[in-house]
Amino acid sequence: MASESSTPVFRPSSSRTPSSKVQRLPQLRRLTLRDRELLAWLAEHYVLSTAQITQALFPSQRSARLRLATLHRIDAVHRFVDVTTGDSQHLYTLGPLGMLVHPTTYTDPERPNARPPRSSIERTERIIASPRLRHLLGTNQLFVDLLAYTRTDPHARLLRWWSEQHATAAYAFAEVRPDGHGIWTAGGRTVGFFLEHDNGTEPLARVLRKLRAYERLAEFGPRYPVLLRVPHRRREANLLDALARVPTAMPVATGLHDEHPAGAAWTLTTDPGLRRWLHELPSEHGPHNTATNPHRYTHPDDH
């Protein structure tokens, strides 16, 4: 669910003479497995903040800042200061070295079919100019929270984290356009979900219309819960009231932006009196049919 806020203004954190491709190649050896994981996220999910990267990957803010400074220095990432939030936090996108590691990336948050950017700078400029930037960061925050939770629970794992463009392409036959898609395991259960990150800017009728595509998907593919994550309880109450009269083939649950998504944060529209943990939500991976359900998740232990 796209944000309708005005486009933020950013300024680069530094201006340096870019190194050539040949000069960057030796830097590939300096990338750790953690660095490569971060670059893979930036290739698929466009942008992450310092706080999000710290939360998901590092034991402390200091260690995160030191490593991110190194990655910036070797051109693995670009970083910019968001001057609209007042906290002067850096936002990170793929740099030239990151584009060498991931030469095929999602290139434009607004236009999935846009021509490939000529450089990492052009890709970054598209991201910065997007009116959906705040929405991207909000969507990514749910998955970052889940990743951070896995560092406290050895039995919890985020098994799949797909962006809007990835999930839209994978489930194109049903025309679903989730803001994100994940597979989460905790408490001995594995649950898939589709995320609709709602900023309260869309009429409820439009939100309800989006559920029709998930109905089509549930006929032949997975029956994953659709998570409607909203900014405040009034919005949630209005959604629950509207959805109480709309039976759906797949589970639908509401939650709030400021509640931890792994915990007891989700209210099923069919049972509004109880808040459930994410792993407690009903979920079906769908039939074993490569024609109608080609992306069916199979747990490694099932092989």
Tab-separated table of C-alpha atoms in Angstrom:
chain	number	residue	atom	x	y	z
A	1	MET	CA	0.000	0.000	0.000
A	2	ALA	CA	1.908	2.994	-1.254
A	3	SER	CA	2.538	6.083	0.777
A	4	GLU	CA	1.277	9.358	-0.666
A	5	SER	CA	3.726	11.571	1.189
A	6	SER	CA	5.813	14.110	-0.672
A	7	THR	CA	9.208	13.147	-2.004
A	8	PRO	CA	11.934	13.541	0.655
A	9	VAL	CA	15.036	15.602	-0.011
A	10	PHE	CA	18.452	14.062	0.586
A	11	ARG	CA	22.034	15.195	0.408
A	12	PRO	CA	25.041	12.910	-0.143
A	13	SER	CA	27.159	12.189	2.931
A	14	SER	CA	30.336	12.787	0.960
A	15	SER	CA	31.605	13.420	-2.539
A	16	ARG	CA	34.516	11.274	-3.623
A	17	THR	CA	36.080	10.531	-6.945
A	18	PRO	CA	34.690	7.123	-7.942
A	19	SER	CA	37.182	4.333	-8.527
A	20	SER	CA	37.248	2.400	-11.777
A	21	LYS	CA	35.799	-1.070	-12.201
A	22	VAL	CA	39.310	-2.562	-12.420
A	23	GLN	CA	40.291	-0.840	-9.175
A	24	ARG	CA	37.195	-2.194	-7.432
A	25	LEU	CA	37.712	-5.856	-8.303
A	26	PRO	CA	40.378	-6.516	-5.606
A	27	GLN	CA	37.921	-5.114	-3.035
A	28	LEU	CA	35.632	-8.092	-3.618
A	29	ARG	CA	37.983	-10.179	-1.470
A	30	ARG	CA	37.334	-7.845	1.451
A	31	LEU	CA	33.618	-8.631	1.539
A	32	THR	CA	32.521	-10.917	4.360
A	33	LEU	CA	29.503	-13.233	4.285
A	34	ARG	CA	27.629	-10.640	6.337
A	35	ASP	CA	28.571	-7.926	3.838
A	36	ARG	CA	27.279	-10.057	0.978
A	37	GLU	CA	24.021	-10.700	2.773
A	38	LEU	CA	23.538	-6.961	3.238
A	39	LEU	CA	24.296	-6.288	-0.432
A	40	ALA	CA	21.767	-8.965	-1.452
A	41	TRP	CA	19.112	-7.196	0.644
A	42	LEU	CA	19.926	-3.833	-0.915
A	43	ALA	CA	19.733	-5.388	-4.389
A	44	GLU	CA	16.203	-6.687	-3.739
A	45	HIS	CA	14.791	-4.215	-1.209
A	46	TYR	CA	16.431	-0.997	-2.422
A	47	VAL	CA	17.205	0.814	0.828
A	48	LEU	CA	17.890	0.252	4.517
A	49	SER	CA	18.742	2.662	7.315
A	50	THR	CA	21.670	2.485	9.709
A	51	ALA	CA	19.310	1.460	12.502
A	52	GLN	CA	17.761	-1.320	10.413
A	53	ILE	CA	21.131	-2.727	9.357
A	54	THR	CA	22.359	-2.615	12.946
A	55	GLN	CA	19.238	-4.341	14.222
A	56	ALA	CA	19.401	-7.135	11.657
A	57	LEU	CA	23.117	-7.868	11.438
A	58	PHE	CA	25.327	-6.331	14.124
A	59	PRO	CA	25.854	-6.715	17.886
A	60	SER	CA	26.179	-2.962	18.458
A	61	GLN	CA	25.674	0.371	16.768
A	62	ARG	CA	29.399	1.075	16.936
A	63	SER	CA	30.368	-2.118	15.117
A	64	ALA	CA	27.720	-1.435	12.481
A	65	ARG	CA	28.905	2.113	11.866
A	66	LEU	CA	32.528	1.030	11.576
A	67	ARG	CA	31.753	-1.687	9.051
A	68	LEU	CA	29.356	0.473	7.067
A	69	ALA	CA	32.008	3.185	6.881
A	70	THR	CA	34.389	0.618	5.380
A	71	LEU	CA	31.774	-0.581	2.900
A	72	HIS	CA	31.157	3.022	1.887
A	73	ARG	CA	34.883	3.674	1.481
A	74	ILE	CA	35.357	0.699	-0.857
A	75	ASP	CA	32.239	1.676	-2.890
A	76	ALA	CA	30.174	-1.343	-1.844
A	77	VAL	CA	27.348	0.984	-0.773
A	78	HIS	CA	26.168	4.530	-1.264
A	79	ARG	CA	24.944	6.388	1.777
A	80	PHE	CA	22.861	9.503	2.170
A	81	VAL	CA	21.649	11.605	5.061
A	82	ASP	CA	17.902	11.949	5.337
A	83	VAL	CA	17.397	15.608	6.200
A	84	THR	CA	13.623	15.240	6.587
A	85	THR	CA	13.493	13.106	9.734
A	86	GLY	CA	15.713	15.251	11.939
A	87	ASP	CA	17.892	12.372	13.147
A	88	SER	CA	20.533	12.696	10.390
A	89	GLN	CA	20.505	8.936	9.971
A	90	HIS	CA	22.219	7.430	6.959
A	91	LEU	CA	20.245	5.489	4.373
A	92	TYR	CA	22.111	2.898	2.315
A	93	THR	CA	21.768	1.695	-1.275
A	94	LEU	CA	23.967	-0.424	-3.530
A	95	GLY	CA	27.239	1.198	-4.557
A	96	PRO	CA	29.389	0.388	-7.617
A	97	LEU	CA	31.047	-2.599	-5.937
A	98	GLY	CA	27.649	-3.821	-4.776
A	99	MET	CA	26.419	-3.640	-8.360
A	100	LEU	CA	29.356	-5.809	-9.425
A	101	VAL	CA	28.226	-8.447	-6.933
A	102	HIS	CA	24.585	-8.037	-8.023
A	103	PRO	CA	24.574	-6.946	-11.673
A	104	THR	CA	20.868	-7.743	-12.008
A	105	THR	CA	18.843	-5.927	-9.370
A	106	TYR	CA	15.443	-4.334	-8.985
A	107	THR	CA	16.091	-0.950	-10.482
A	108	ASP	CA	13.132	1.369	-9.925
A	109	PRO	CA	10.543	1.369	-7.099
A	110	GLU	CA	8.041	3.237	-9.290
A	111	ARG	CA	8.463	1.532	-12.659
A	112	PRO	CA	9.324	-2.186	-12.538
A	113	ASN	CA	9.818	-2.254	-16.314
A	114	ALA	CA	12.044	0.823	-16.465
A	115	ARG	CA	15.261	0.568	-18.426
A	116	PRO	CA	18.261	-0.541	-16.355
A	117	PRO	CA	20.138	2.362	-14.755
A	118	ARG	CA	23.455	3.329	-16.285
A	119	SER	CA	25.131	3.323	-12.886
A	120	SER	CA	24.578	2.724	-9.183
A	121	ILE	CA	24.239	6.499	-8.785
A	122	GLU	CA	21.314	6.567	-11.213
A	123	ARG	CA	19.689	3.655	-9.384
A	124	THR	CA	20.149	5.460	-6.072
A	125	GLU	CA	18.692	8.665	-7.503
A	126	ARG	CA	15.581	6.759	-8.579
A	127	ILE	CA	15.175	5.370	-5.066
A	128	ILE	CA	15.699	8.748	-3.416
A	129	ALA	CA	13.251	10.445	-5.782
A	130	SER	CA	10.556	7.852	-5.205
A	131	PRO	CA	7.524	9.072	-3.226
A	132	ARG	CA	7.389	5.497	-1.894
A	133	LEU	CA	10.698	5.754	-0.042
A	134	ARG	CA	9.078	6.030	3.413
A	135	HIS	CA	6.807	3.154	2.466
A	136	LEU	CA	9.790	1.000	1.451
A	137	LEU	CA	11.499	1.661	4.774
A	138	GLY	CA	8.301	0.878	6.665
A	139	THR	CA	7.793	-2.369	4.781
A	140	ASN	CA	11.399	-3.421	5.297
A	141	GLN	CA	11.131	-2.693	9.030
A	142	LEU	CA	8.782	-5.629	9.622
A	143	PHE	CA	11.287	-8.053	8.106
A	144	VAL	CA	14.183	-6.410	9.954
A	145	ASP	CA	12.283	-6.896	13.212
A	146	LEU	CA	11.848	-10.575	12.386
A	147	LEU	CA	15.536	-10.955	11.525
A	148	ALA	CA	16.503	-9.313	14.802
A	149	TYR	CA	14.196	-11.693	16.679
A	150	THR	CA	16.024	-14.701	15.191
A	151	ARG	CA	19.156	-13.531	17.013
A	152	THR	CA	17.335	-14.017	20.328
A	153	ASP	CA	15.556	-17.289	19.497
A	154	PRO	CA	17.681	-20.075	17.985
A	155	HIS	CA	14.544	-21.869	16.757
A	156	ALA	CA	13.185	-18.890	14.811
A	157	ARG	CA	14.168	-18.175	11.206
A	158	LEU	CA	13.066	-15.934	8.387
A	159	LEU	CA	13.189	-18.472	5.562
A	160	ARG	CA	12.001	-16.197	2.771
A	161	TRP	CA	11.998	-12.405	2.347
A	162	TRP	CA	10.683	-11.251	-1.009
A	163	SER	CA	10.164	-7.686	-2.126
A	164	GLU	CA	7.008	-6.380	-3.765
A	165	GLN	CA	8.478	-6.790	-7.235
A	166	HIS	CA	9.733	-10.318	-6.522
A	167	ALA	CA	6.399	-11.486	-5.093
A	168	THR	CA	4.394	-9.729	-7.813
A	169	ALA	CA	6.400	-11.514	-10.512
A	170	ALA	CA	6.182	-14.888	-8.753
A	171	TYR	CA	2.390	-14.720	-8.360
A	172	ALA	CA	1.617	-12.789	-11.537
A	173	PHE	CA	-1.145	-15.209	-12.586
A	174	ALA	CA	-3.236	-14.088	-9.595
A	175	GLU	CA	-2.270	-10.402	-9.986
A	176	VAL	CA	-1.415	-9.998	-6.311
A	177	ARG	CA	0.851	-7.071	-5.454
A	178	PRO	CA	1.909	-7.521	-1.821
A	179	ASP	CA	4.327	-5.043	-0.292
A	180	GLY	CA	6.372	-8.025	0.847
A	181	HIS	CA	6.205	-11.790	1.243
A	182	GLY	CA	7.857	-13.952	3.844
A	183	ILE	CA	8.107	-17.450	5.245
A	184	TRP	CA	8.560	-17.462	9.025
A	185	THR	CA	9.271	-20.366	11.346
A	186	ALA	CA	9.055	-20.265	15.148
A	187	GLY	CA	7.479	-22.289	17.916
A	188	GLY	CA	7.631	-25.422	15.792
A	189	ARG	CA	5.433	-23.971	13.008
A	190	THR	CA	6.217	-22.525	9.586
A	191	VAL	CA	3.923	-19.766	8.353
A	192	GLY	CA	3.904	-17.919	5.049
A	193	PHE	CA	2.444	-14.424	4.823
A	194	PHE	CA	1.805	-11.504	2.497
A	195	LEU	CA	2.308	-8.017	3.898
A	196	GLU	CA	0.231	-4.962	3.106
A	197	HIS	CA	1.933	-2.048	4.845
A	198	ASP	CA	-0.816	0.511	5.341
A	199	ASN	CA	-0.037	4.140	6.170
A	200	GLY	CA	-3.695	5.071	6.559
A	201	THR	CA	-3.767	7.039	3.300
A	202	GLU	CA	-6.058	4.781	1.256
A	203	PRO	CA	-9.855	4.453	1.535
A	204	LEU	CA	-10.934	1.234	3.222
A	205	ALA	CA	-12.835	0.215	0.090
A	206	ARG	CA	-9.599	0.172	-1.893
A	207	VAL	CA	-7.924	-1.936	0.790
A	208	LEU	CA	-10.750	-4.447	0.604
A	209	ARG	CA	-10.557	-4.599	-3.192
A	210	LYS	CA	-6.925	-5.686	-2.960
A	211	LEU	CA	-8.020	-8.841	-1.178
A	212	ARG	CA	-9.750	-10.119	-4.332
A	213	ALA	CA	-6.430	-11.046	-5.915
A	214	TYR	CA	-5.470	-13.061	-2.834
A	215	GLU	CA	-8.792	-14.874	-3.199
A	216	ARG	CA	-7.750	-15.920	-6.722
A	217	LEU	CA	-4.352	-17.058	-5.466
A	218	ALA	CA	-5.935	-19.139	-2.690
A	219	GLU	CA	-7.893	-21.155	-5.268
A	220	PHE	CA	-4.791	-22.836	-6.706
A	221	GLY	CA	-1.787	-21.618	-4.702
A	222	PRO	CA	-0.875	-20.924	-1.094
A	223	ARG	CA	-3.391	-19.810	1.501
A	224	TYR	CA	-1.124	-17.527	3.425
A	225	PRO	CA	-2.473	-14.916	5.818
A	226	VAL	CA	-2.604	-11.384	4.475
A	227	LEU	CA	-1.191	-9.052	7.114
A	228	LEU	CA	-2.718	-5.576	7.112
A	229	ARG	CA	-0.280	-3.537	9.183
A	230	VAL	CA	-1.724	-0.154	10.107
A	231	PRO	CA	-0.482	2.955	11.964
A	232	HIS	CA	-3.041	3.210	14.775
A	233	ARG	CA	-5.862	1.394	16.543
A	234	ARG	CA	-8.647	3.484	15.032
A	235	ARG	CA	-7.580	2.383	11.547
A	236	GLU	CA	-7.363	-1.205	12.764
A	237	ALA	CA	-10.819	-1.060	14.351
A	238	ASN	CA	-12.330	0.306	11.142
A	239	LEU	CA	-10.677	-2.450	9.095
A	240	LEU	CA	-11.845	-5.176	11.468
A	241	ASP	CA	-15.375	-3.810	11.367
A	242	ALA	CA	-15.391	-3.735	7.555
A	243	LEU	CA	-13.793	-7.173	7.187
A	244	ALA	CA	-16.187	-8.802	9.667
A	245	ARG	CA	-18.733	-8.810	6.843
A	246	VAL	CA	-16.348	-10.043	4.136
A	247	PRO	CA	-15.637	-13.811	4.179
A	248	THR	CA	-12.286	-14.662	2.592
A	249	ALA	CA	-10.680	-17.879	1.371
A	250	MET	CA	-7.396	-16.947	3.045
A	251	PRO	CA	-6.777	-15.690	6.579
A	252	VAL	CA	-6.604	-11.915	7.037
A	253	ALA	CA	-5.031	-10.381	10.126
A	254	THR	CA	-4.466	-6.818	11.284
A	255	GLY	CA	-1.576	-5.430	13.318
A	256	LEU	CA	-0.008	-2.136	14.329
A	257	HIS	CA	3.230	-0.590	13.100
A	258	ASP	CA	4.658	-0.240	16.607
A	259	GLU	CA	4.000	-3.824	17.734
A	260	HIS	CA	6.680	-6.466	17.263
A	261	PRO	CA	5.595	-8.627	14.317
A	262	ALA	CA	6.934	-11.883	15.784
A	263	GLY	CA	4.856	-11.518	18.935
A	264	ALA	CA	1.184	-11.385	19.896
A	265	ALA	CA	0.545	-8.572	17.453
A	266	TRP	CA	-2.012	-10.025	15.003
A	267	THR	CA	-5.792	-10.061	15.130
A	268	LEU	CA	-7.583	-12.426	12.767
A	269	THR	CA	-10.641	-10.830	11.224
A	270	THR	CA	-12.574	-14.015	12.036
A	271	ASP	CA	-11.615	-13.860	15.723
A	272	PRO	CA	-11.079	-10.221	16.748
A	273	GLY	CA	-11.077	-10.982	20.458
A	274	LEU	CA	-7.605	-12.553	20.478
A	275	ARG	CA	-4.174	-11.327	19.428
A	276	ARG	CA	-1.896	-14.056	18.089
A	277	TRP	CA	1.806	-14.522	17.539
A	278	LEU	CA	2.853	-14.600	13.898
A	279	HIS	CA	3.693	-18.309	14.022
A	280	GLU	CA	0.208	-19.048	15.394
A	281	LEU	CA	-1.624	-17.719	12.332
A	282	PRO	CA	-3.276	-20.303	10.048
A	283	SER	CA	-1.229	-20.943	6.925
A	284	GLU	CA	-1.221	-23.453	4.061
A	285	HIS	CA	1.543	-23.776	1.468
A	286	GLY	CA	-0.980	-25.035	-1.074
A	287	PRO	CA	-1.042	-28.031	-3.410
A	288	HIS	CA	2.044	-29.774	-4.761
A	289	ASN	CA	1.367	-28.630	-8.305
A	290	THR	CA	4.203	-27.047	-10.263
A	291	ALA	CA	1.754	-25.615	-12.801
A	292	THR	CA	-0.496	-23.702	-10.413
A	293	ASN	CA	1.776	-23.401	-7.374
A	294	PRO	CA	5.329	-23.231	-8.766
A	295	HIS	CA	6.763	-21.360	-5.778
A	296	ARG	CA	5.375	-23.655	-3.121
A	297	TYR	CA	7.648	-23.596	-0.106
A	298	THR	CA	9.146	-26.932	0.863
A	299	HIS	CA	10.965	-27.225	4.161
A	300	PRO	CA	14.459	-28.788	3.843
A	301	ASP	CA	13.430	-31.531	6.291
A	302	ASP	CA	10.657	-32.576	3.883
A	303	HIS	CA	13.112	-33.755	1.224
